[in-house]
Short mmCIF file of C-alpha atoms (C1' of nucleotides) in Angstrom, two decimals:
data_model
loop_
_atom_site.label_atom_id
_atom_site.label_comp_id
_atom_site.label_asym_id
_atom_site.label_seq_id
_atom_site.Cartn_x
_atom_site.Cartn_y
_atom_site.Cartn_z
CA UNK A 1 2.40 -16.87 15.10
CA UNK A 2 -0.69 -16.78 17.93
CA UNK A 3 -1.83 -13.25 16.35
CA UNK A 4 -4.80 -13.87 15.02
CA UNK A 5 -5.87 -10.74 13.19
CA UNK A 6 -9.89 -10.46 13.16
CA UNK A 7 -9.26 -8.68 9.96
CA UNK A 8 -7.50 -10.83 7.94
CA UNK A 9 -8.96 -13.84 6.07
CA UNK A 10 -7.24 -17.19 5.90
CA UNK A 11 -5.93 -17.25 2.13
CA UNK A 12 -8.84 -18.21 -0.88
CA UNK A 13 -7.01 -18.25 -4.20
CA UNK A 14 -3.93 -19.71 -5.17
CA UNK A 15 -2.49 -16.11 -5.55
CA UNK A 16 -3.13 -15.64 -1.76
CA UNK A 17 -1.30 -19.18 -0.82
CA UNK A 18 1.92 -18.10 -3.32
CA UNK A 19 1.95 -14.48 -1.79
CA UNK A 20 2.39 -15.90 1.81
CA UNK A 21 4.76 -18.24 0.66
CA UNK A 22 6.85 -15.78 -0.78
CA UNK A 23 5.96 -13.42 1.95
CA UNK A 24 8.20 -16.06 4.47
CA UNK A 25 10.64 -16.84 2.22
CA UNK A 26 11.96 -13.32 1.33
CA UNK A 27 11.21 -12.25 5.67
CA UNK A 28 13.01 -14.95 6.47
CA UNK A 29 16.10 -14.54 3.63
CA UNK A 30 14.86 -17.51 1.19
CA UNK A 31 14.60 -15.05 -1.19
CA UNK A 32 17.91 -12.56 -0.93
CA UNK A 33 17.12 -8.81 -0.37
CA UNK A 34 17.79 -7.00 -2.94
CA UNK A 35 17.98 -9.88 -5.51
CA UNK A 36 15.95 -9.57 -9.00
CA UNK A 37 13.02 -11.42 -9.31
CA UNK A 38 11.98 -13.45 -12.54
CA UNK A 39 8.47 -13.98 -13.42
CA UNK A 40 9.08 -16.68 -15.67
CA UNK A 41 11.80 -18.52 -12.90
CA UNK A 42 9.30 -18.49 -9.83
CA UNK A 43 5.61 -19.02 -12.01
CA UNK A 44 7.73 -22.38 -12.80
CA UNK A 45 8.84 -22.85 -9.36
CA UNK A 46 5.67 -22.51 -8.01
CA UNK A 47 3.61 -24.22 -10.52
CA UNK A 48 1.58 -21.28 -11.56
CA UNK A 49 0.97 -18.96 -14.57
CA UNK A 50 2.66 -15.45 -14.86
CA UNK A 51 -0.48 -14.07 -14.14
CA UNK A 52 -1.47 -15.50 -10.60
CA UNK A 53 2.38 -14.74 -9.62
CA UNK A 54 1.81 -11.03 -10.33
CA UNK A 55 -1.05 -10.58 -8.69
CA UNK A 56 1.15 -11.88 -5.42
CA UNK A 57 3.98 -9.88 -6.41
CA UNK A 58 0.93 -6.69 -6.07
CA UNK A 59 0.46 -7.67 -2.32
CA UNK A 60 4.15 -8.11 -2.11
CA UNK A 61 4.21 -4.76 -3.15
CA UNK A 62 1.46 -3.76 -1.04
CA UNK A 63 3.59 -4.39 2.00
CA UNK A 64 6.45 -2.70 0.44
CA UNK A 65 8.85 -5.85 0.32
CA UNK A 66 9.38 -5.69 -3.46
CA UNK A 67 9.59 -2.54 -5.63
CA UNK A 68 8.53 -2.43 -9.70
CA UNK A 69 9.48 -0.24 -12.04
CA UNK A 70 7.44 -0.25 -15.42
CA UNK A 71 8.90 -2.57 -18.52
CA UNK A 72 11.95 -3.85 -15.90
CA UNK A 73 10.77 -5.79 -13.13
CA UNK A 74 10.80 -6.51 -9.60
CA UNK A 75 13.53 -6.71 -7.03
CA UNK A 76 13.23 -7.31 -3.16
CA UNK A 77 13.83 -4.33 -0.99
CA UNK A 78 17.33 -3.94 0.73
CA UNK A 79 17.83 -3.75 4.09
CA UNK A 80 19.85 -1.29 5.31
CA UNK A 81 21.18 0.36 8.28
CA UNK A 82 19.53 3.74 6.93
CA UNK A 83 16.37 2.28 5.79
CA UNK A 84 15.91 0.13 9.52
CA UNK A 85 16.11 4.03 10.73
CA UNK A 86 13.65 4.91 8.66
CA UNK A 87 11.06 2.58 9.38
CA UNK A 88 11.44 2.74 13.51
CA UNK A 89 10.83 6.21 12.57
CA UNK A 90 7.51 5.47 11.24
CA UNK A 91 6.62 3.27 13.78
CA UNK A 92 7.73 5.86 16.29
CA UNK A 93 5.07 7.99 14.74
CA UNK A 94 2.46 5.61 13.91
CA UNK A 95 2.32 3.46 17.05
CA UNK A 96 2.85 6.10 19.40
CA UNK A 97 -0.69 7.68 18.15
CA UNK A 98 -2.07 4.15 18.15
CA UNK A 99 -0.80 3.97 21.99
CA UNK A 100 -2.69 7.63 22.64
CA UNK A 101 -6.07 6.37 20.85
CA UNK A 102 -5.98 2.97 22.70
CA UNK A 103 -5.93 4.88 25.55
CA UNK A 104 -8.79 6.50 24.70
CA UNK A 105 -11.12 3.89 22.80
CA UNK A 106 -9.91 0.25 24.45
CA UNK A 107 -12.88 -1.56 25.79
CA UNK A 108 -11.91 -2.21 29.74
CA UNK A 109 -12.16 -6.41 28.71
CA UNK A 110 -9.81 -5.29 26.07
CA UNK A 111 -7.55 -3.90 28.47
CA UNK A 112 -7.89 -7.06 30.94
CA UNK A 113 -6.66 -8.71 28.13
CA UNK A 114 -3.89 -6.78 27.04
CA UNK A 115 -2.99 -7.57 31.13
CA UNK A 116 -3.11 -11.27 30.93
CA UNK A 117 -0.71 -10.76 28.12
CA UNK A 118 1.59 -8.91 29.80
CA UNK A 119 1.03 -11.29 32.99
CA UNK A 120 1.38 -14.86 30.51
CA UNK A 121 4.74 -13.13 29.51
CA UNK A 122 5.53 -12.24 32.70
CA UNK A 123 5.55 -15.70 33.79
CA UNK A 124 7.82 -16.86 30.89
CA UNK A 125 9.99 -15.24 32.50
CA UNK A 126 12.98 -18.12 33.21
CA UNK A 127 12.10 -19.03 29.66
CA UNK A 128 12.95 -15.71 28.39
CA UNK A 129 16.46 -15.86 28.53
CA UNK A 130 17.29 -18.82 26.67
CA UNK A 131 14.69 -18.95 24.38
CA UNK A 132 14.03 -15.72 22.60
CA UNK A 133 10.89 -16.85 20.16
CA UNK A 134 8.81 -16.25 23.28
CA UNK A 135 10.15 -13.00 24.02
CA UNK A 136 9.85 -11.78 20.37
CA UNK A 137 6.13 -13.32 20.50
CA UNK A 138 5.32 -11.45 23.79
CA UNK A 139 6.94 -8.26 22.52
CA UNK A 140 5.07 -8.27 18.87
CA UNK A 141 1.73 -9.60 20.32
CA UNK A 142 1.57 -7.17 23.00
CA UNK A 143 2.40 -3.83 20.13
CA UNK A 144 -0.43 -5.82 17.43
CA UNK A 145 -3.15 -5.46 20.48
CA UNK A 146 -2.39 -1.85 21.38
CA UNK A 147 -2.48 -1.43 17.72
CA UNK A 148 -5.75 -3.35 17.53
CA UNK A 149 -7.20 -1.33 20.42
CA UNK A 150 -6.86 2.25 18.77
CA UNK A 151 -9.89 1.18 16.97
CA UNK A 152 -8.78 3.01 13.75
CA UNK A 153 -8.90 1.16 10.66
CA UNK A 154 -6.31 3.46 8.77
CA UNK A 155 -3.80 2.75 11.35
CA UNK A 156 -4.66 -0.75 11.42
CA UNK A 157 -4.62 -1.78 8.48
CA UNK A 158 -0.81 0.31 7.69
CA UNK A 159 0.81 -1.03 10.63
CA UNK A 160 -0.72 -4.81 10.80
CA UNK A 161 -1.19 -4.91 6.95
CA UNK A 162 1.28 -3.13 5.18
CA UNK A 163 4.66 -2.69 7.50
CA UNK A 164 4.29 -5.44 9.84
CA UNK A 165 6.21 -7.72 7.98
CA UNK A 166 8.42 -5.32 6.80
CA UNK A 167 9.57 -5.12 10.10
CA UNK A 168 9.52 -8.55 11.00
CA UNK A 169 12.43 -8.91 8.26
CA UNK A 170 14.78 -6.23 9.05
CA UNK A 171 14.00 -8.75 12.47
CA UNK A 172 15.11 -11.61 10.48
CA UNK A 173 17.50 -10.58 8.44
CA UNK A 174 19.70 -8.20 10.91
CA UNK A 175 19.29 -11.02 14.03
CA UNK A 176 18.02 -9.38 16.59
CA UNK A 177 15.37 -11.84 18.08
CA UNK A 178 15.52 -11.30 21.80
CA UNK A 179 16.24 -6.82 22.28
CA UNK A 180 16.87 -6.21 25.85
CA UNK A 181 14.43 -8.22 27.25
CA UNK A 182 13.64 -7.50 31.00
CA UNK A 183 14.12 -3.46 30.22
CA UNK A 184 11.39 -3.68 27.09
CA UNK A 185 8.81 -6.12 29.33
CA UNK A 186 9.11 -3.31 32.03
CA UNK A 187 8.47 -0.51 29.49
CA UNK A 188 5.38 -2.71 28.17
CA UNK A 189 3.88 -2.55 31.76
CA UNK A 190 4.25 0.74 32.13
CA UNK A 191 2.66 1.40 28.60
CA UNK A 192 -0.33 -0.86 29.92
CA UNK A 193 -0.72 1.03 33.37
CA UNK A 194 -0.67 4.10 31.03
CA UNK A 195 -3.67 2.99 29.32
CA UNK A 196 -5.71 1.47 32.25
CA UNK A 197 -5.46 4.89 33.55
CA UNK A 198 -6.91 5.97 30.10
CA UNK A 199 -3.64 8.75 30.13
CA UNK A 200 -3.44 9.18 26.15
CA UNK A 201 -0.67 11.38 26.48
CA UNK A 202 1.83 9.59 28.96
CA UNK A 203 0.79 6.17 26.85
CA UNK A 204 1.74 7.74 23.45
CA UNK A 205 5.32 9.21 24.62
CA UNK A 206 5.78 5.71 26.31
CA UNK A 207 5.71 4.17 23.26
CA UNK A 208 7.77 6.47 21.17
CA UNK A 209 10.20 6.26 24.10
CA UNK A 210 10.24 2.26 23.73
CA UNK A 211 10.69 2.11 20.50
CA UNK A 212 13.19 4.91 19.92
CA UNK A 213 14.78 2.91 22.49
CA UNK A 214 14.28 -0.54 20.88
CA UNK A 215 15.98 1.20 17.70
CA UNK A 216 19.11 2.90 19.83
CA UNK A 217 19.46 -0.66 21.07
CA UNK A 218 19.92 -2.29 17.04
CA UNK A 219 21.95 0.38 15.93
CA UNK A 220 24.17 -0.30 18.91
CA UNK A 221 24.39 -3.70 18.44
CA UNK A 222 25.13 -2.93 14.61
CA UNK A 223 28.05 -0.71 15.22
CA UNK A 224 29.84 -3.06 17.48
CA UNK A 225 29.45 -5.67 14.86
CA UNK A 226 31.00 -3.57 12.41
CA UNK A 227 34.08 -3.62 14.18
CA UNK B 1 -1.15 20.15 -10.03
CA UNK B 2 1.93 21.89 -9.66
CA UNK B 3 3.89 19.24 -6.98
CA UNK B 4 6.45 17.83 -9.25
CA UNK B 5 7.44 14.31 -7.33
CA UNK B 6 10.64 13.67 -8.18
CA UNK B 7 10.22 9.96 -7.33
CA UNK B 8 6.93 9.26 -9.52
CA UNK B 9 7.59 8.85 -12.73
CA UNK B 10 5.14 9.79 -15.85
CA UNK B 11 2.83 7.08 -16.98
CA UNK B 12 4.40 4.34 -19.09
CA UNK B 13 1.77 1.76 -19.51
CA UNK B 14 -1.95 1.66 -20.42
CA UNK B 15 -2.16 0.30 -16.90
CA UNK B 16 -0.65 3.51 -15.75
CA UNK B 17 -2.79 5.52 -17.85
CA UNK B 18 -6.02 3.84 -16.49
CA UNK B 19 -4.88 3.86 -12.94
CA UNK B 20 -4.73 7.65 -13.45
CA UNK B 21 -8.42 8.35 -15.07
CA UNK B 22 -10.04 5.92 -12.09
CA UNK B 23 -8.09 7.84 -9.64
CA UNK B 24 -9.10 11.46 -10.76
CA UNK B 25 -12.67 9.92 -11.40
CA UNK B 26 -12.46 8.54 -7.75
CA UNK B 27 -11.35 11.65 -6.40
CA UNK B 28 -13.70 13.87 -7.82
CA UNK B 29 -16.60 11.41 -7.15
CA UNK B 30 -17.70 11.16 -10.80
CA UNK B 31 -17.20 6.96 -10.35
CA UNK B 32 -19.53 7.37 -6.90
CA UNK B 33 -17.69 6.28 -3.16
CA UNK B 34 -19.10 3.03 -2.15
CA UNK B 35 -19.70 1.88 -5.73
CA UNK B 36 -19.36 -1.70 -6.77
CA UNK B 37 -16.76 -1.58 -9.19
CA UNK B 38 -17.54 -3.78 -12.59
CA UNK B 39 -14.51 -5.73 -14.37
CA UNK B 40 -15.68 -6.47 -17.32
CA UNK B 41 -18.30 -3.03 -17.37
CA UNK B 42 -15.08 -1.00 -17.04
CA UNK B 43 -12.88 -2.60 -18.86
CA UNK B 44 -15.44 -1.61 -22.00
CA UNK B 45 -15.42 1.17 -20.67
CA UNK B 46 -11.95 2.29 -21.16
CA UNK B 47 -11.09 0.13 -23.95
CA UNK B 48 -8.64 -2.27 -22.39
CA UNK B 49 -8.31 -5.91 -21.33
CA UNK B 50 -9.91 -6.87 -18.06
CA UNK B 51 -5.81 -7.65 -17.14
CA UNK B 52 -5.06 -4.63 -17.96
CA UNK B 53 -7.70 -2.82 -16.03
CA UNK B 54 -7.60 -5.25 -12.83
CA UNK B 55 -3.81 -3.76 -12.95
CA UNK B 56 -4.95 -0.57 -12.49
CA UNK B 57 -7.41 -1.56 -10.21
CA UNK B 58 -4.38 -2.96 -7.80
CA UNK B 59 -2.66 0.35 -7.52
CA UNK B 60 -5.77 2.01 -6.77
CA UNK B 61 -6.39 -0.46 -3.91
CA UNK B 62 -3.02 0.42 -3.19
CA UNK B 63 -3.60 4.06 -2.30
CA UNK B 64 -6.38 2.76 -0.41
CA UNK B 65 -9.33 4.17 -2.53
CA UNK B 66 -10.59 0.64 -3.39
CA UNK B 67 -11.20 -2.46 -1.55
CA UNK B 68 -11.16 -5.84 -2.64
CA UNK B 69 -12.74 -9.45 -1.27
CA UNK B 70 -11.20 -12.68 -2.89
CA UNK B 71 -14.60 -13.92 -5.48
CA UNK B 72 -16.40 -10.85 -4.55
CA UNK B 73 -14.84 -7.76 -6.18
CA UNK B 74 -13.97 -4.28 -5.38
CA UNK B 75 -15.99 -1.38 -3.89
CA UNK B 76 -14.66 2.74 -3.94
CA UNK B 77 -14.50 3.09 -0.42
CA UNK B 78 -16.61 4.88 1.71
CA UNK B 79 -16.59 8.12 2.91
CA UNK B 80 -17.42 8.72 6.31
CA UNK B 81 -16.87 11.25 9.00
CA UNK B 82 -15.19 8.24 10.84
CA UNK B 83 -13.34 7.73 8.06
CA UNK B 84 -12.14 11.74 7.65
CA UNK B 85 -11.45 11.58 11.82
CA UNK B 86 -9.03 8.50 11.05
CA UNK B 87 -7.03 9.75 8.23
CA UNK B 88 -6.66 13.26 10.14
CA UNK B 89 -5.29 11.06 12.98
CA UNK B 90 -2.74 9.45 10.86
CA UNK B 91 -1.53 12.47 9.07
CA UNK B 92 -1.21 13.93 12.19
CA UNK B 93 1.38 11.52 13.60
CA UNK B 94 2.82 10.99 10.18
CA UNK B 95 3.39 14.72 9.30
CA UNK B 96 4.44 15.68 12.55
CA UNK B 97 7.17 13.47 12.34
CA UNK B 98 8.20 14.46 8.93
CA UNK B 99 7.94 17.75 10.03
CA UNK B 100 10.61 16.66 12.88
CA UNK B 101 12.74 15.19 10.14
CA UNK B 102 12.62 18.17 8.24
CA UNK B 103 13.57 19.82 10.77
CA UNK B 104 17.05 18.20 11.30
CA UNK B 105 17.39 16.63 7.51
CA UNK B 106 16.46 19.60 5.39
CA UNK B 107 19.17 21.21 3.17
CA UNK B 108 19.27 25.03 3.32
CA UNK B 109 18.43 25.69 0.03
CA UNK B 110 14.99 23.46 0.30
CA UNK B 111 14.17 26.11 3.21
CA UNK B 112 14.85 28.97 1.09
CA UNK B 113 12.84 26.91 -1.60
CA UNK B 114 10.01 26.84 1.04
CA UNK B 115 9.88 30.05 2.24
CA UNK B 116 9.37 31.33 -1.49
CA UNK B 117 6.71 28.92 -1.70
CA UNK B 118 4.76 30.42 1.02
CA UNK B 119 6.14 34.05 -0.61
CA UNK B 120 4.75 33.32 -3.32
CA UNK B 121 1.21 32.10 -1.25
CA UNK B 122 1.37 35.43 0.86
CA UNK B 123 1.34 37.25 -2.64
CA UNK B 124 -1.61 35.84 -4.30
CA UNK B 125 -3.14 37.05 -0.74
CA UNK B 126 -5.64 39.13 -3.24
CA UNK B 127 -6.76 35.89 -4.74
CA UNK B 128 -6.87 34.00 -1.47
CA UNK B 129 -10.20 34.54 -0.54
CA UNK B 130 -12.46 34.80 -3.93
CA UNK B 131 -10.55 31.81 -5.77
CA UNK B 132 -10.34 28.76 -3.42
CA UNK B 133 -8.05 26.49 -5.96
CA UNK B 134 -5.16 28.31 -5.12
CA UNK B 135 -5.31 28.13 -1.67
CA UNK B 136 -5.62 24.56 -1.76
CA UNK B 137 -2.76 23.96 -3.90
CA UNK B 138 -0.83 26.57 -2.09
CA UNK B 139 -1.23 24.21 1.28
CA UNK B 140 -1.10 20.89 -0.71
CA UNK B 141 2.33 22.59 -1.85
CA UNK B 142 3.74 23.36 1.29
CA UNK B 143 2.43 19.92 3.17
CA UNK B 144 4.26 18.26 0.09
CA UNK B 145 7.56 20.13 0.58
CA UNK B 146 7.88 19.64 4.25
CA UNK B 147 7.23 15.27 3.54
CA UNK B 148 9.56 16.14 0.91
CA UNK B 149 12.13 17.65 3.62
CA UNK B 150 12.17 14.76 5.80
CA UNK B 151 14.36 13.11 3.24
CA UNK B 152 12.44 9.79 4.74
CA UNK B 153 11.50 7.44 1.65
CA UNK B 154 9.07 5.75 3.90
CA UNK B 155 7.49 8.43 5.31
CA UNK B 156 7.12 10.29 1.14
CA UNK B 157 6.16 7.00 -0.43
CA UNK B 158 3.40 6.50 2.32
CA UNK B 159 2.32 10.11 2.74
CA UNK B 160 2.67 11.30 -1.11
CA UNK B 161 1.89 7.62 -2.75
CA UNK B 162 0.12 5.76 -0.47
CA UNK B 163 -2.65 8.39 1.50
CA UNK B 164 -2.42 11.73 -0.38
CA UNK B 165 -5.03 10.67 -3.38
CA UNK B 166 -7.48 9.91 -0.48
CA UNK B 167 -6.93 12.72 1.50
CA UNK B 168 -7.70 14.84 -1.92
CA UNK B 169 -10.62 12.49 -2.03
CA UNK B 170 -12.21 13.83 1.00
CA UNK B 171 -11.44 17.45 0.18
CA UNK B 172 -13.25 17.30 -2.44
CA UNK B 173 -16.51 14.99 -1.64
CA UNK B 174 -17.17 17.22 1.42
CA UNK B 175 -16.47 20.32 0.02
CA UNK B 176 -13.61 21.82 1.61
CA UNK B 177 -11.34 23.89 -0.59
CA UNK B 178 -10.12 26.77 1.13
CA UNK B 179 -10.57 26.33 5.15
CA UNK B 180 -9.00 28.65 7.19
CA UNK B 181 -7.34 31.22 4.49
CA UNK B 182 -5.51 33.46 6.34
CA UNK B 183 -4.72 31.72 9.96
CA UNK B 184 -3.63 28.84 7.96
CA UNK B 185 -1.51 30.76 6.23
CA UNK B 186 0.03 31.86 9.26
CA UNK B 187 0.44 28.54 10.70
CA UNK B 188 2.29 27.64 7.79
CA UNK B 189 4.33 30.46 8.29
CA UNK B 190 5.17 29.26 12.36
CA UNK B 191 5.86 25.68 11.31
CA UNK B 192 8.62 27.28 8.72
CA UNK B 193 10.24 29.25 10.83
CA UNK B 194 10.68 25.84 13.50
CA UNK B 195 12.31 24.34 10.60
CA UNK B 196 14.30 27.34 9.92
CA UNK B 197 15.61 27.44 13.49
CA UNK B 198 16.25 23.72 13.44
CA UNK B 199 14.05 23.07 16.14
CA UNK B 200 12.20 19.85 15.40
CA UNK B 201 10.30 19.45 18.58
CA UNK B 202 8.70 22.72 18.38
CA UNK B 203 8.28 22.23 14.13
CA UNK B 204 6.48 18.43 14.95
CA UNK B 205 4.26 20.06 17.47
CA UNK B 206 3.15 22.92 15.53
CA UNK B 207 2.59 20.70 12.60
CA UNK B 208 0.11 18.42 14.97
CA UNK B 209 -1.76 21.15 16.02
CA UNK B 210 -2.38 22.48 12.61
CA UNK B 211 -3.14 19.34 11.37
CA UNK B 212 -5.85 18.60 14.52
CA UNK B 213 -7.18 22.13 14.10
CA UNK B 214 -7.81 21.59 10.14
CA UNK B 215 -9.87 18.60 11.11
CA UNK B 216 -11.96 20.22 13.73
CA UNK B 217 -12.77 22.71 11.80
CA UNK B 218 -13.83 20.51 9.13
CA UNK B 219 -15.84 18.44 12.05
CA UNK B 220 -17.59 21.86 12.67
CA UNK B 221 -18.39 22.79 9.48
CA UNK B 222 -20.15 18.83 8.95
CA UNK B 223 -22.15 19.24 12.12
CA UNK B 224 -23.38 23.02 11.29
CA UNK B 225 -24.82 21.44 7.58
CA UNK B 226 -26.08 18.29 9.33
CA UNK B 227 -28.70 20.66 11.37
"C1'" DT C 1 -47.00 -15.86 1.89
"C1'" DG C 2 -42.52 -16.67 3.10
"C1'" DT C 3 -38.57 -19.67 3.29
"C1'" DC C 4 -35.61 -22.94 1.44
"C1'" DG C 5 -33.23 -25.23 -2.34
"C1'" DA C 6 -31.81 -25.93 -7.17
"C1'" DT C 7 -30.64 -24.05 -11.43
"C1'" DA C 8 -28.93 -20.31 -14.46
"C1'" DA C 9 -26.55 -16.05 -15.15
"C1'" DA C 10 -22.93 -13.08 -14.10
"C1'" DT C 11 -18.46 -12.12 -12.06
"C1'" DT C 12 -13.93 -13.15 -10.59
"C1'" DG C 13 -9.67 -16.14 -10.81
"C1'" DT C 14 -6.43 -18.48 -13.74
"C1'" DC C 15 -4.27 -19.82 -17.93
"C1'" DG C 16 -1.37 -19.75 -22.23
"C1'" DA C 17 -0.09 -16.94 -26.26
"C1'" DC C 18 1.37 -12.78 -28.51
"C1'" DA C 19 3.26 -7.82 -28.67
"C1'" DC C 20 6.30 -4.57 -27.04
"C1'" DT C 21 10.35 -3.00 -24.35
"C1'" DT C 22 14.68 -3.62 -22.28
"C1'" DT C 23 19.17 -5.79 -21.99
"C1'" DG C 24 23.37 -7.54 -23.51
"C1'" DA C 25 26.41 -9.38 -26.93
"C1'" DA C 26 28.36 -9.21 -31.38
"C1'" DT C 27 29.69 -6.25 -35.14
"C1'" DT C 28 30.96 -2.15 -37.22
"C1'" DT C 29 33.19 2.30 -37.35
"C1'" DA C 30 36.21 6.11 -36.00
"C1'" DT D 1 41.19 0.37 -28.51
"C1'" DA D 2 36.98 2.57 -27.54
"C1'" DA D 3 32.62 4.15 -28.75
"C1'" DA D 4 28.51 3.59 -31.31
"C1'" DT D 5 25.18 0.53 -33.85
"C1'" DT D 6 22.69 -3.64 -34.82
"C1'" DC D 7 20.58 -7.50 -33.73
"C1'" DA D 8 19.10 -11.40 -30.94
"C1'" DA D 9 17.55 -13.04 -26.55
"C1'" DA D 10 15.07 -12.48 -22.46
"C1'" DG D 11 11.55 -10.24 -19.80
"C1'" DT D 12 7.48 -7.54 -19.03
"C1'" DG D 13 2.81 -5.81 -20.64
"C1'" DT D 14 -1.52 -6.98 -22.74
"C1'" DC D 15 -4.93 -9.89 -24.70
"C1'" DG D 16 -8.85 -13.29 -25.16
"C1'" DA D 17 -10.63 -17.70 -23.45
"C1'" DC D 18 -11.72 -21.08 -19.97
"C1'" DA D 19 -12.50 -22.59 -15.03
"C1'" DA D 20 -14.23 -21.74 -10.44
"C1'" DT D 21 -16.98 -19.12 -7.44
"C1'" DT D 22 -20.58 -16.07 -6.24
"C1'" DT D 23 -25.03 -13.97 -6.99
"C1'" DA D 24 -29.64 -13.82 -8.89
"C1'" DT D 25 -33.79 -16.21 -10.48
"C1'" DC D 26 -37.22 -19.39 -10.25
"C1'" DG D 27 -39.98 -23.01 -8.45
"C1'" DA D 28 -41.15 -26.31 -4.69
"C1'" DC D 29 -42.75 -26.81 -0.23
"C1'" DA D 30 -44.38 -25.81 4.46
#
DNA sequence: TGTCGATAAATTGTCGACACTTTGAATTTA
DNA sequence: TAAATTCAAAGTGTCGACAATTTATCGACA
């Protein structure tokens, strides 16, 4: 992962280290969706007391990948078809006004950089095909920096802190790594040219477009699956 | 506070009962924004375990009206008219997609439920202008419904759990109770009638552009007391 | 006088133990 | 047999104490 966030700190306490942990391991399926989670079973596994595990299983909250419910416990979220809907939703919303305001508020060096980006991808180009990790890179790193460049702090720190992973395991866990992946390079240029040309408007419904379309694309892909 | 959540449930815990007090206190600026907030000072305070309290300090940080550094502690946040400008911004995208939802998702009878509510509003016209509470609950009401409508959990649990509190917060600290009685009112009344007639394009937009004009009229009102 | 460094005080992070609630199994009762 | 009740086991909530880190205080030195 090459996205550094200026925001974040690398983790301090051992409640950081066990929330990233567990933050990969229930992305990535480790840890089953939807499955119950024990205080007493993991502060063993990991080594820790019950009391530096629940402060990870707050951030784990946080960024909505476990729910609690008072005097029962903790389960991971589900993923389903309807709640993968839901969030592209929010994103739809979310980044498209991040896509509007980086239009307005990106430094031009920002912008250059948000090019070089698109042009490094660009070049990956015979590598794109075979090896999705890049493309899924490219695709994420290019949405964190328009993020990054709407220079608000709310929508920052909701998207990059609180959903991001959230969406990187309906990602994981539904396997779609590489999404139509000339079509969504081609939209990100024409996001980019949208915001070089500091056109909030045309840069916002660009992005909802892209990832409405990004969405279509899964729930495609899901039905056929299903049959 | 007459917006019975469904979802939230009544406090079970002292952690829950804590969280509560902090958060009113919070909102209503009686624990000052930008405070350093004191563990063991608080936990005196209110007569609980410093556990107990940091618990309640974790939901609070996770409606966003603390902030927390690893060996440092937690701070109310701050509020600035930066601050007010980005949380407009993200309601705006956020509502005006619940709005959209709403549009398409809502049953009939939650329409006919929200056209009594602003019934009800248009009533109490009398009161609207000398008594300022009402008119604030009578828009936190309808805001509430329409989130309510877009029978999105995401969207409700990060609109009504996650931003509302803070939102109240800035009501409150800079004075705004009742802004725009009466063209409000008839805002409301456009956006309902969208959802009515199913059309969410036109019920997203008009939700935007009451949202944007609410916050430049607040912007107004902070630069007329600033000379 | 002002800056730097060391020590002391205060604050946060972590731990293990106990109290209370929920859950499920065994027993009783209709 | 099925429903309700009781009781035990497991799990979560809360507590006070100790460890690690940060912040404040004081003195040495340029």
């Amino acid at each position: 992962m090459n996205l550094k966030n200026p925001a974040r700190q690398a983790p301090i306490t051992t409640a950081d280290k066990i929330f990233e942990t567990m933050q990969h391991e229930i992305v990535e399926g480790e840890i089953l969706a939807g499955s119950k989670i024990s205080e007493p079973e993991l502060a063993k596994k990991y080594q820790v007391s019950r009391s530096t595990l629940r402060e990870a299983l707050n951030r784990l909250e946080k960024c909505h990948l476990i729910e609690r419910k008072a005097n029962v416990g903790s389960r991971v979220v589900e993923c389903s078809v309807q709640g993968l809907l839901e969030i592209y939703q929010v994103r739809e919303a979310l980044e498209g006004m991040a896509c509007r305001l980086a239009a307005q508020n990106m430094q031009d060096d920002e912008i250059a950089e948000l090019q070089q980006v698109l042009n490094a991808h660009g070049n990956d180009q015979q590598l794109k095909d075979g090896i999705a990790y890049y493309q899924e890179e490219g695709d994420l790193d290019f949405h964190y920096r328009v993020i990054l460049g709407s220079h608000n702090e709310q929508l920052i720190k909701i998207l990059c802190g609180e959903l991001y992973h959230l969406v990187r395991m309906y990602r994981c866990q539904f396997g779609m790594n590489s999404p139509r992946a000339t079509r969504a390079y081609d939209e990100h240029k024409a996001i980019m040219y949208a915001i070089s040309d500091r056109d909030g408007e045309l840069a916002e419904m660009l992005m909802r477009r892209h990832i409405a379309a990004s969405r279509k694309n899964i729930e495609n892909k899901l039905e056929k699956e299903s049959e």
